[in-house]
Coordinates of C-alpha atoms in Angstrom, one line a residue:
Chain Y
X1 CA -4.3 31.2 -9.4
X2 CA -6.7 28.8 -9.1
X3 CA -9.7 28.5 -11.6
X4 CA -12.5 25.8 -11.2
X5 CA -14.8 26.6 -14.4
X6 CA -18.2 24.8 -15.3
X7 CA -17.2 21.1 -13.5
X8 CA -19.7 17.9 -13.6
X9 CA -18.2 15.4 -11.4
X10 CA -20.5 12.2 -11.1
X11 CA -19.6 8.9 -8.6
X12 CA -20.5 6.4 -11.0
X13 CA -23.7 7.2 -12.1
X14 CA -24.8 9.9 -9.9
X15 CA -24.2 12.8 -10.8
X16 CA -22.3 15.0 -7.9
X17 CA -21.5 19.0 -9.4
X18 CA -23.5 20.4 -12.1
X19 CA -21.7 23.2 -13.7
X20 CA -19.7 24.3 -10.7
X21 CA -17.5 27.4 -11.1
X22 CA -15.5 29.0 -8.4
X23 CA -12.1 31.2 -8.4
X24 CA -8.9 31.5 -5.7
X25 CA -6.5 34.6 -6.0
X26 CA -3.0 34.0 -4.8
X27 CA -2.9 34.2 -1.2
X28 CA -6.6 34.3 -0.8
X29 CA -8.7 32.5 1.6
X30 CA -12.4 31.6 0.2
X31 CA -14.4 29.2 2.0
X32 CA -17.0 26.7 0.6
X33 CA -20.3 26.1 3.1
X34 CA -23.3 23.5 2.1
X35 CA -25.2 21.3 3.7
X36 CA -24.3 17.6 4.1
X37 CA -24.2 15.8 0.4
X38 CA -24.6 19.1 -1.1
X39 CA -21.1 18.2 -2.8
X40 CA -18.4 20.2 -0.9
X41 CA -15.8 17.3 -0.2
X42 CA -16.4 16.0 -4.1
X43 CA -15.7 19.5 -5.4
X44 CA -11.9 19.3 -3.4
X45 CA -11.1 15.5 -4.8
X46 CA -12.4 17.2 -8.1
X47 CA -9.1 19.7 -7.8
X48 CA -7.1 17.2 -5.9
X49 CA -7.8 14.6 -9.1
X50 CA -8.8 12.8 -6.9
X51 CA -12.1 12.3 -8.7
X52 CA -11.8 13.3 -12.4
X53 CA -14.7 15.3 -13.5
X54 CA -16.1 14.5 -16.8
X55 CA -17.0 17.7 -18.1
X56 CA -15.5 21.5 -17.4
X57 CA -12.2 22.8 -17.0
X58 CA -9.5 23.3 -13.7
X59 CA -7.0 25.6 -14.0
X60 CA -3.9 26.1 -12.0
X61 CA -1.2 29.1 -12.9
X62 CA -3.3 29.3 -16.1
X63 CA -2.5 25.7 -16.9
X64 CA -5.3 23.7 -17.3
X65 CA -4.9 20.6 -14.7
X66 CA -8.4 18.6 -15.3
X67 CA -6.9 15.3 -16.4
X68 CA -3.6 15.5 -14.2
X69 CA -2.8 13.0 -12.2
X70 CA -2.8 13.6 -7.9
X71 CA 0.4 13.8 -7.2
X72 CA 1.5 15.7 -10.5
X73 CA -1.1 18.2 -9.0
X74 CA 0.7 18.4 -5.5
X75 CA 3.9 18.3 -7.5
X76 CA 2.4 21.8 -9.0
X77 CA 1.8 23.3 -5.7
X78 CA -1.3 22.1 -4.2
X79 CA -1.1 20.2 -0.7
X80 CA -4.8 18.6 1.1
X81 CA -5.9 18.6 4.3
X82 CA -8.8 15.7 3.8
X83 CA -12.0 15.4 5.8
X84 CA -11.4 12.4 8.7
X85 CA -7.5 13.3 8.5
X86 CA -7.0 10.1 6.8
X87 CA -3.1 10.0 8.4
X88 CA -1.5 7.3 7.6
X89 CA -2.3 5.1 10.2
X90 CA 1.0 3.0 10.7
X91 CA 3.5 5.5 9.5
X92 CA 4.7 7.7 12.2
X93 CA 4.2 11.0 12.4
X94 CA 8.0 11.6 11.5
X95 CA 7.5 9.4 8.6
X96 CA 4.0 10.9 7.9
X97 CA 5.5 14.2 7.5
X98 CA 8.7 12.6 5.7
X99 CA 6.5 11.3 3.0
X100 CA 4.7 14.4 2.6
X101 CA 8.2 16.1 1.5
X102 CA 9.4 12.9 -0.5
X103 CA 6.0 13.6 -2.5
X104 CA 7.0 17.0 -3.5
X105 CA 10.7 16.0 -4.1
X106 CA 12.3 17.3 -1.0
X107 CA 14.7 15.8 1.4
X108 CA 13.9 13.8 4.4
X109 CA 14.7 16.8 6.9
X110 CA 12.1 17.9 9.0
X111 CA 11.8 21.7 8.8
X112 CA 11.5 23.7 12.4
X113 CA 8.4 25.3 11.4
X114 CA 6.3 22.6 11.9
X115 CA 7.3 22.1 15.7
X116 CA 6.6 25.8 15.6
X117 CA 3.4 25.6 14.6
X118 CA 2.5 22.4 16.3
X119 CA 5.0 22.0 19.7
X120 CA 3.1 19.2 20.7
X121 CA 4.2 17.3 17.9
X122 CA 7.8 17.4 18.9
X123 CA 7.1 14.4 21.7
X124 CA 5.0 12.2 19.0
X125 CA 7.3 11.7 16.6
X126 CA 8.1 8.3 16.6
X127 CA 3.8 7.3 17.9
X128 CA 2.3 5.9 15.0
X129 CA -0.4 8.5 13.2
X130 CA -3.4 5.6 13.6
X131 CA -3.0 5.6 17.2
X132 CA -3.0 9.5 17.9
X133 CA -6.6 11.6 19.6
X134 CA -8.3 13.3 16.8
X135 CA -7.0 16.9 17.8
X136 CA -3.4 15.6 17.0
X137 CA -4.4 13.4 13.7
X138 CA -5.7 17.1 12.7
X139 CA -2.7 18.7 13.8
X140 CA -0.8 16.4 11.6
X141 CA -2.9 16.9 8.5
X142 CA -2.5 20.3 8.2
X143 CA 1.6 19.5 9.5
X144 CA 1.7 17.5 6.5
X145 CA 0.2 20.1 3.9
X146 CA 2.4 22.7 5.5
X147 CA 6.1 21.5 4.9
X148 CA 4.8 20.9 1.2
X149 CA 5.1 25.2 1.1
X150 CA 2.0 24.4 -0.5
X151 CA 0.8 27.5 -3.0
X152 CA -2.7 26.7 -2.6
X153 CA -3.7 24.6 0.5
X154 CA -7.5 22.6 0.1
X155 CA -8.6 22.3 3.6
X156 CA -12.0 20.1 3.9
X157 CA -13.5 20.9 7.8
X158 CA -10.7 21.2 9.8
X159 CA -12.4 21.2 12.4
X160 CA -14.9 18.6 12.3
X161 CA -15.3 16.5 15.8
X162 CA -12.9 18.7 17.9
X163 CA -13.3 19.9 20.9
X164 CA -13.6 24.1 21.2
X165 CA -10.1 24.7 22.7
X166 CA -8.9 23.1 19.6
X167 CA -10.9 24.3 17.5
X168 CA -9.5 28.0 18.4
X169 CA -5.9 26.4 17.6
X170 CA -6.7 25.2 14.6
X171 CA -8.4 28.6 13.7
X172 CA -6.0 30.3 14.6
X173 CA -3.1 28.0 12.7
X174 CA -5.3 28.6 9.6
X175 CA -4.8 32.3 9.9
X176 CA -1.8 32.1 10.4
X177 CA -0.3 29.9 7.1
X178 CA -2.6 32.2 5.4
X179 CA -1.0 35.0 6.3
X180 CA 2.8 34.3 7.1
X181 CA 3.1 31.8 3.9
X182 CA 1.1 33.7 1.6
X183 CA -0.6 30.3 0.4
X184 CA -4.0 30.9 -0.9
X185 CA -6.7 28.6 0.7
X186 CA -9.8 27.2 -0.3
X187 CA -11.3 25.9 3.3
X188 CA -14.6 23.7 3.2
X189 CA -16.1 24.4 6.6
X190 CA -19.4 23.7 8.8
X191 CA -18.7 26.1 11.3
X192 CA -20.1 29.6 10.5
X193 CA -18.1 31.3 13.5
X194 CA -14.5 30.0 11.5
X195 CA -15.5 31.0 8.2
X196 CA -16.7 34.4 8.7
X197 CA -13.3 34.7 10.9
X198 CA -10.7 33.4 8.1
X199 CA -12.3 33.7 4.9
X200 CA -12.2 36.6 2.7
X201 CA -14.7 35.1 0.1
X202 CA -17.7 32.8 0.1
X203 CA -18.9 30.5 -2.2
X204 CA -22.3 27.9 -0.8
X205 CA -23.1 24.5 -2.8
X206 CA -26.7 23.2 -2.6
X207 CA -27.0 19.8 -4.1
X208 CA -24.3 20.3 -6.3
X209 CA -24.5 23.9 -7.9
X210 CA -22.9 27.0 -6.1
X211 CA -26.3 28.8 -5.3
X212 CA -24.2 31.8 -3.9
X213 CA -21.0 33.4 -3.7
X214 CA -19.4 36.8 -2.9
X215 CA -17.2 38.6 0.1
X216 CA -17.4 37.4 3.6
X217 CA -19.2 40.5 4.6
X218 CA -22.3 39.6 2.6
X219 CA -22.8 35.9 4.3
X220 CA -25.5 37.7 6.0
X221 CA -28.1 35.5 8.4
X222 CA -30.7 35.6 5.6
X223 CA -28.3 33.9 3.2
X224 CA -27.7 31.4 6.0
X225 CA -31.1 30.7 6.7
X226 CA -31.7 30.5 3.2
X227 CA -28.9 28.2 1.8
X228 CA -27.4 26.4 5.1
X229 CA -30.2 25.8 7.3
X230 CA -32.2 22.4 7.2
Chain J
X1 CA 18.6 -41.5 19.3
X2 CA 14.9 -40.8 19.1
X3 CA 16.3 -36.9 20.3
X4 CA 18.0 -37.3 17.4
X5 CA 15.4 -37.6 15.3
X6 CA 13.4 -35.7 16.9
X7 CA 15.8 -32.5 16.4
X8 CA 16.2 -33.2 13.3
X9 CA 12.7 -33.2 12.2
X10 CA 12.8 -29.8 13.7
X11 CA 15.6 -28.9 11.5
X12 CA 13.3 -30.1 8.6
X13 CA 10.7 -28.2 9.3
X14 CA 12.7 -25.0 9.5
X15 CA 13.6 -26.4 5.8
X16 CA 10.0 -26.6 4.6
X17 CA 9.0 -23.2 6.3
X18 CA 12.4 -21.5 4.5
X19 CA 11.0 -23.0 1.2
X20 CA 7.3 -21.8 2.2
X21 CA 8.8 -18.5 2.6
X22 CA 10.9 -18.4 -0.4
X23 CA 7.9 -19.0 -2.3
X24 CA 5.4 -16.9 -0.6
X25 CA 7.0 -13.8 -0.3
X26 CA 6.5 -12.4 -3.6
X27 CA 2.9 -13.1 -3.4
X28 CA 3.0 -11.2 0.0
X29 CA 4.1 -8.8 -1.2
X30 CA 2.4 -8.0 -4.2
X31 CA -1.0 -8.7 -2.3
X32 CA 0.0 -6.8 0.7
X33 CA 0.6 -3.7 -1.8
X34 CA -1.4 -3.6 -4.3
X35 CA -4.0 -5.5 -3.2
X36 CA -3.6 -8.7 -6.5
X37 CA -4.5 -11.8 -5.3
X38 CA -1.9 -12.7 -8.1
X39 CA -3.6 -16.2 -9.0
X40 CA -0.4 -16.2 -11.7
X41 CA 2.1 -16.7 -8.6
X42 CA 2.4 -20.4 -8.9
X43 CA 2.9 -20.0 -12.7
X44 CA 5.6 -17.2 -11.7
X45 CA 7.3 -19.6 -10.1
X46 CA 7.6 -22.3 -12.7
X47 CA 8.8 -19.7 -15.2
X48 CA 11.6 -19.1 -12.7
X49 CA 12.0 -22.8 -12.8
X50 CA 12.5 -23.3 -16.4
X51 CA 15.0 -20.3 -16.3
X52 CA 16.9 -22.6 -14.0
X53 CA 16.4 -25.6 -16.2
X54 CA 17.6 -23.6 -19.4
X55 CA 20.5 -21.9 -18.0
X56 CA 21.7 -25.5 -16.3
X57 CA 21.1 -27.0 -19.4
X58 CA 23.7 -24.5 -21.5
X59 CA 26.3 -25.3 -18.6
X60 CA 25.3 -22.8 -15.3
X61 CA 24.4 -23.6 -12.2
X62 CA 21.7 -22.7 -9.9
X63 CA 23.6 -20.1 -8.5
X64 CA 24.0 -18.1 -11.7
X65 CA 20.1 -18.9 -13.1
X66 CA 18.8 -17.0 -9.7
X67 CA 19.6 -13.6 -10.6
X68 CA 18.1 -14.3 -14.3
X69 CA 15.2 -15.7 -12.8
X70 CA 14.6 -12.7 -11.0
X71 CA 15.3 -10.3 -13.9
X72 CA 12.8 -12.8 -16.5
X73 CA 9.9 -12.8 -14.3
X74 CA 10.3 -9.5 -12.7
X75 CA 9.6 -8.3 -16.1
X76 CA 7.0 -10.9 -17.2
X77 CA 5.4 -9.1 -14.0
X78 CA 5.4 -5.7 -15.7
X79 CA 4.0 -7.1 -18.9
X80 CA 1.5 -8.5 -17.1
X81 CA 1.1 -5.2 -14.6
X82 CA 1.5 -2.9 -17.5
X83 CA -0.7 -4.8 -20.1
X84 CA -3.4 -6.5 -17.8
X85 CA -3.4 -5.5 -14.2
X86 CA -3.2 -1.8 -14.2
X87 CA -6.4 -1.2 -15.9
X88 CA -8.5 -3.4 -13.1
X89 CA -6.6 -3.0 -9.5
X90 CA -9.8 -1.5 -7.9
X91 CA -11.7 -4.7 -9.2
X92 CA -10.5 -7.8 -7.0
X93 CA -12.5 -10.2 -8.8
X94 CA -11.8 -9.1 -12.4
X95 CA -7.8 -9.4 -11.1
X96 CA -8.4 -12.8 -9.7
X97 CA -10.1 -13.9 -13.0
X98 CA -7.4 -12.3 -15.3
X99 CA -4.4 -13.5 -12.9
X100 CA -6.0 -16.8 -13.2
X101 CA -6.5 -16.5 -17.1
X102 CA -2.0 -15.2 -17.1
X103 CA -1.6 -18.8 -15.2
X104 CA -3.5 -21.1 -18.0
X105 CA -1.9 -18.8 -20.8
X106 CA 1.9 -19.0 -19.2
X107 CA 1.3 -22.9 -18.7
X108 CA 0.0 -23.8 -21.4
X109 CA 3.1 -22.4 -23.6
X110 CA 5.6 -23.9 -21.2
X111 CA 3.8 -27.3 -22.3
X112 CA 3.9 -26.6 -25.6
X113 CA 7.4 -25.3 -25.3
X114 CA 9.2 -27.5 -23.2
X115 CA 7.0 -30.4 -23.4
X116 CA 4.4 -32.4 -20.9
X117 CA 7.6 -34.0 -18.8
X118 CA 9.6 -32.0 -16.3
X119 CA 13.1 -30.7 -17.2
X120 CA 16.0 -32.1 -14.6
X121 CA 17.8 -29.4 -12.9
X122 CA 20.9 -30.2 -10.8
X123 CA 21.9 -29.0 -7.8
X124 CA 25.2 -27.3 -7.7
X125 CA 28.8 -28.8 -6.3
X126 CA 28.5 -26.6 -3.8
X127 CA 25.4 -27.4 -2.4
X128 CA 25.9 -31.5 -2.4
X129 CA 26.6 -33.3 1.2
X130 CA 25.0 -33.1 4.5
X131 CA 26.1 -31.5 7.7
X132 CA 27.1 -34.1 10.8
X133 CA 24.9 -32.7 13.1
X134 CA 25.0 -35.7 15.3
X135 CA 27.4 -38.5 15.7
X136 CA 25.5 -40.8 14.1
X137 CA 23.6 -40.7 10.4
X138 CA 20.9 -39.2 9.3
X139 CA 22.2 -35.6 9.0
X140 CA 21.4 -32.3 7.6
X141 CA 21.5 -31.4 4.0
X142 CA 23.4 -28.2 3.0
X143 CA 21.3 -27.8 0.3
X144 CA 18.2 -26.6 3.2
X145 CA 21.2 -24.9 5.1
X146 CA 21.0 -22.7 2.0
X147 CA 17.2 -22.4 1.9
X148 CA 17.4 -21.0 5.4
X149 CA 19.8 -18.6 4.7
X150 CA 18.1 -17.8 1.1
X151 CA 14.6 -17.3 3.3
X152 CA 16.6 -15.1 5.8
X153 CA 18.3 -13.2 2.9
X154 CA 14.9 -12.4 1.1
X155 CA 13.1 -11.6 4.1
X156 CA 16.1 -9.4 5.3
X157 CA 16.3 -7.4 1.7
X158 CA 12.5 -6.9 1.8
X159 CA 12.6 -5.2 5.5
X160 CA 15.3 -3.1 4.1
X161 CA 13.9 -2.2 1.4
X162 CA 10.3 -1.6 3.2
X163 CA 11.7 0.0 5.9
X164 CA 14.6 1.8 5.4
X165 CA 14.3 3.6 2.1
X166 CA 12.2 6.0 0.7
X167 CA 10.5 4.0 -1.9
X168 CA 9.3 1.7 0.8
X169 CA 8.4 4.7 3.0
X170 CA 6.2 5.3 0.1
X171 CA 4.7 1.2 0.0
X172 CA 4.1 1.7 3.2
X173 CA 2.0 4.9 2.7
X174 CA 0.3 3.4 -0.5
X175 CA -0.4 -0.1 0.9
X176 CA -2.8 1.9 3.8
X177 CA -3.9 4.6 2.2
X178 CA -3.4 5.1 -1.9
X179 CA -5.7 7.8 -2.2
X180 CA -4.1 10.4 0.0
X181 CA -0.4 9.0 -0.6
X182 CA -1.3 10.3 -4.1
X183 CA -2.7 13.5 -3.0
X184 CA 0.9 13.8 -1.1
X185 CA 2.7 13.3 -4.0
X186 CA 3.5 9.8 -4.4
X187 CA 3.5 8.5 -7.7
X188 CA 1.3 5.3 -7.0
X189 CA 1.2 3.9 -10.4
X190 CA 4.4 3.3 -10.8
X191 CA 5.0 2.2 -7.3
X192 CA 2.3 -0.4 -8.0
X193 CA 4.5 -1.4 -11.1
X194 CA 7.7 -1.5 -9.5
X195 CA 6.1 -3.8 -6.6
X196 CA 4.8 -5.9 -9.0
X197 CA 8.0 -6.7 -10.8
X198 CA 9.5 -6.8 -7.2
X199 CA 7.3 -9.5 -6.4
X200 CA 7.4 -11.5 -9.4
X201 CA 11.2 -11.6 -9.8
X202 CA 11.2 -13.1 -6.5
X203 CA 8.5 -16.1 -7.4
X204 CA 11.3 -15.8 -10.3
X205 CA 14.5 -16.9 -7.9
X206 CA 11.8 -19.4 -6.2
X207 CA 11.0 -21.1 -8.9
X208 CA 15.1 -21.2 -9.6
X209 CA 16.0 -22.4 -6.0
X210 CA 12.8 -25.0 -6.2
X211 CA 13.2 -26.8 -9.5
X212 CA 16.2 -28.9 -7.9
X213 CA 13.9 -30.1 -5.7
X214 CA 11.2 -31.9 -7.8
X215 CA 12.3 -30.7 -11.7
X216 CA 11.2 -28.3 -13.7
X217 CA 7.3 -29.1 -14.5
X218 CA 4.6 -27.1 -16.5
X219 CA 2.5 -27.9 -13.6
X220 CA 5.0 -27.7 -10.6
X221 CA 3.2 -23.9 -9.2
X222 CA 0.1 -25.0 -8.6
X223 CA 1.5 -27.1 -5.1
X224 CA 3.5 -24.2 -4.4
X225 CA 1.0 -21.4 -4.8
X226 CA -1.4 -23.5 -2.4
X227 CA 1.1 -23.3 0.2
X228 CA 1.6 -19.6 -0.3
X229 CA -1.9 -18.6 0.2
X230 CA -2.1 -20.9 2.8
X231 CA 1.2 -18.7 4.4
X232 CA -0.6 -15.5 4.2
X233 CA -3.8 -16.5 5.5
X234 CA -2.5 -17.6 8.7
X235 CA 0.0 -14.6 9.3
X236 CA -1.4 -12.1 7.7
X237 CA -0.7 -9.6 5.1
X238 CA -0.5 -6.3 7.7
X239 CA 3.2 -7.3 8.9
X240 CA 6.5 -8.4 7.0
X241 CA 6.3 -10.8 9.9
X242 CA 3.4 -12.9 8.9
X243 CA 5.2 -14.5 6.0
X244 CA 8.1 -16.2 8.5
X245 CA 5.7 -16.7 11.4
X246 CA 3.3 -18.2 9.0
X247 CA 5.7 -20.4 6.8
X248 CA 7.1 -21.5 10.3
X249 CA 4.0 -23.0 11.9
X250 CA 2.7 -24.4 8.9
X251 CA 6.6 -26.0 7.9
X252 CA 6.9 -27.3 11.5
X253 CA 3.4 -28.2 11.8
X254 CA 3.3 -30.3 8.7
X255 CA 6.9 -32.0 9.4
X256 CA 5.9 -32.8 13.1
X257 CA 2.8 -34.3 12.5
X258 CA 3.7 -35.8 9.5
X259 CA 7.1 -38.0 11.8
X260 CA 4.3 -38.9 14.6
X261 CA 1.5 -39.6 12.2
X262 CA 2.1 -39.6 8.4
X263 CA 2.0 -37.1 5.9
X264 CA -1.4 -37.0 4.5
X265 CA -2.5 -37.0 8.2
X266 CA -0.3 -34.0 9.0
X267 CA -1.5 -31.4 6.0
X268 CA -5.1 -32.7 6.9
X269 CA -4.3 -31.5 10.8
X270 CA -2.4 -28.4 9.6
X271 CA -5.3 -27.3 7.4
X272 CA -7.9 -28.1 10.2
X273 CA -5.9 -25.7 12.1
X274 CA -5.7 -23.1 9.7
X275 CA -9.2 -22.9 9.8
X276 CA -9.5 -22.7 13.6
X277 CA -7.1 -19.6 13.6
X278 CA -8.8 -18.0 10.8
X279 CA -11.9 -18.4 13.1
X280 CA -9.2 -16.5 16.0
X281 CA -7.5 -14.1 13.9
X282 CA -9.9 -12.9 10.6
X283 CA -7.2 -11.1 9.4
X284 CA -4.3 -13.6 10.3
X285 CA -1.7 -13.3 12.8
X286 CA -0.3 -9.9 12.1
X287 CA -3.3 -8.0 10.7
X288 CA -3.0 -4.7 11.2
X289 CA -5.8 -3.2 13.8
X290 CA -6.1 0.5 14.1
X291 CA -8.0 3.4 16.0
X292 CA -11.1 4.7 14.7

């Protein structure tokens, strides 16, 4: 579905991804790891177009989407969960989420599931998103991705600055769009205990180039020690 | 009588701010959106004007050069968004310096087009008279009566359109965050062009309502586009509200102090204060604060 394939991305004139290649099967869940700066965030505003990379190829349903523009991209079916959240701060939740369907061409309507998957949302709807705690902002994030029926969802750390019980919900709610919307999902994540829960691949960046990849199982200590540890 | 006056130098500075905000608002806007201190605004404006001049000249009225006004400059706007602005929006100096650089081109033909002196542009029938206010003389123009109402109009159009449709659903997500409101889907070129054009056309209609003012001059923006960025300063660029609650304390402040004092007096005291609130409010009246 997704095919990343030999990507240099550079902020200006530093030069972010050497070479990166990484693959996501439909309905897949592969998780990126690395340590801070090694690249992880710059390798989802690479697919999101975001940030254009100036060499390689990105391939989406076998069409290549390098040079697309973002929202043609989300247009395709791929929907971002960004790192911070970044809600938009004085829209209101409904109108966060209403914009998130406007962008893929749908109607204004609401659809249930998100109340289903987030009931706490329900009573927020007409709060602004800038003024909501960080467990809700996150909660709206992934709301927003989710009533794009996003084919693949980019998720970057989820989970950053939340508190445990909310960590296990969002955990959880990542299992569950994986499984009941068969969306693949390519989750950029800190937290070892998540990814070795959710993911059914692995792929770790170190300063730019995947250094290793392969099936959850084999994201053994050793590798972690090796790759992740500072 | 000196209630009177005194009212009705209230009623004149409603008249000022109304003309404040017909002319700021499209440079609000454009600003508040896609972040173009448009330094081509004043210029905008006096292209509206010499719409109004032409089209009174062949035999219209004010009335009937507004709409063309809006339609000329709104796409003078995308010539100048399409061909200029588009390549440089992350870049606020280069946008400043190539706004500025529209503004000597566009006056520089009207001179050589229309000539150094300012055409005369009449006001319409309609607009001629004066409201009896009081029982005695001086009275109220209904040619501000209309400013008013044009300054509500604009101001009332714009909250629609920000507010209650989908394309300014999406503004609203671009102005704050363009980045992810393209990730969501929004097209935010072309919202950047069609906010543009929005913008201009309405410096367009300005410079159509203004030019029966003063006439039609090559020069005429320059005063105008002052006052503008004076508007949004003070209120701020985070709110639709700035541009009214601005206009009006700078209208009313001028108008006041100008009938107790005099008018150079008045903008000097005006601009002092200015500076004191920018001192208050850094981002201006209605800048938008939010939770980190």
């Amino acid at each position: 579905m997704l095919r990343v394939s030999g990507i240099d991305t550079y902020y200006g004139t530093s030069h972010i991804l050497h070479e990166v290649s990484i693959e996501v099967d439909a309905g897949e869940m592969v998780s990126v790891l690395g340590r801070n700066g090694a690249g992880k965030t710059t390798l989802l505003r690479s697919i999101t177009g975001e940030r254009l990379p100036r060499l390689g190829r990105i391939e989406f349903d076998g069409k290549t989407i390098s040079k697309l523009a973002s929202h043609l991209r989300t247009r395709r079916g791929i929907s971002y969960v960004p790192q911070g959240r970044q809600i938009i701060s004085d829209l209101t939740v409904s109108e966060n989420l209403e914009l998130a369907l406007l962008g893929v061409g749908k109607s204004r309507r609401i659809p249930d599931v998100v109340y289903e998957y987030f009931p706490a949302l329900r009573s927020l709807t007409g709060r602004k998103g800038g003024v909501l705690s960080g467990g809700q902002q996150q909660q709206l994030a992934i709301a927003r991705a989710l009533v794009q029926e996003p084919r693949l969802l980019l998720m970057d750390e989820p989970t950053e600055g939340l508190q445990p019980s909310v960590v296990a919900e969002i955990q959880e709610i990542i299992k569950r769009i994986g499984s009941e919307h068969n969306c693949a999902i390519l989750l950029v994540e800190q937290r070892l205990d998540v990814v070795r829960d959710v993911a059914r691949r692995f792929a770790i960046l170190d300063t730019g180039h995947i250094v290793a990849t392969g099936p959850i199982g084999e994201l053994s200590d050793d590798v972690v020690r090796k790759h992740l540890q500072v | 009588m000196i209630w009177n006056q005194f009212a009705l130098q209230i009623l004149n500075g409603l008249g000022v701010a109304a003309i404040l905000v017909i002319a700021t608002s499209g440079l609000a806007i454009i600003f508040g959106v896609a972040g173009v201190i448009n330094m081509a605004h004043g210029t905008f404006i006096m292209v509206g004007a010499y719409t109004a001049a032409v089209v009174n000249k062949l035999g219209g009225d004010m009335f009937m050069a507004m709409p063309l006004a809006f339609v000329v400059v709104a796409l003078l706007g995308l010539a100048v968004e399409r061909g200029v602005i588009r390549w440089i929006y992350d870049r606020p100096l280069e946008t400043l310096l190539a706004t500025w650089g529209v503004a000597i081109i566009l006056e520089v033909a009207a001179r050589l087009i229309f000539g150094p002196l300012g055409l005369k542009v009449d006001w319409p029938d309609l607009l001629d008279g004066n409201i009896k206010l009081f029982a005695r003389p001086p009275h109220y123009p209904y040619y501000r009566v209309f400013h008013i109402v044009l300054a509500a109009a604009i101001m009332g159009l714009t909250f629609y359109l920000l507010y209650k449709t989908n394309f300014g659903l999406k503004v609203r997500a671009v102005r704050r965050n363009r980045a992810i409101s393209g990730c969501m889907g929004v097209d935010t070129a072309k919202i950047d062009m069609l906010i543009f054009m929005y913008g201009s056309g309405l410096a367009g209609v300005a410079g159509a309502v203004l030019a029966p003012i003063k006439a039609a001059t090559f020069d005429m923006g320059f005063t105008y586009a002052v006052s503008s960025y004076m508007v949004i300063v003070l209120g701020g660029v985070g709110n639709l509200l700035g541009i009214p609650v601005g206009a009006f304390l700078i209208g009313e402040g001028e108008t006041l102090l100008a009938f107790r004092y005099n008018t150079v007096i008045g903008q000097l005291l005006v601009f002092v204060a200015i500076v004191i609130a920018i001192r208050v409010f850094p981002r201006g009246i209605f800048g938008y604060h939010e939770r980190r």
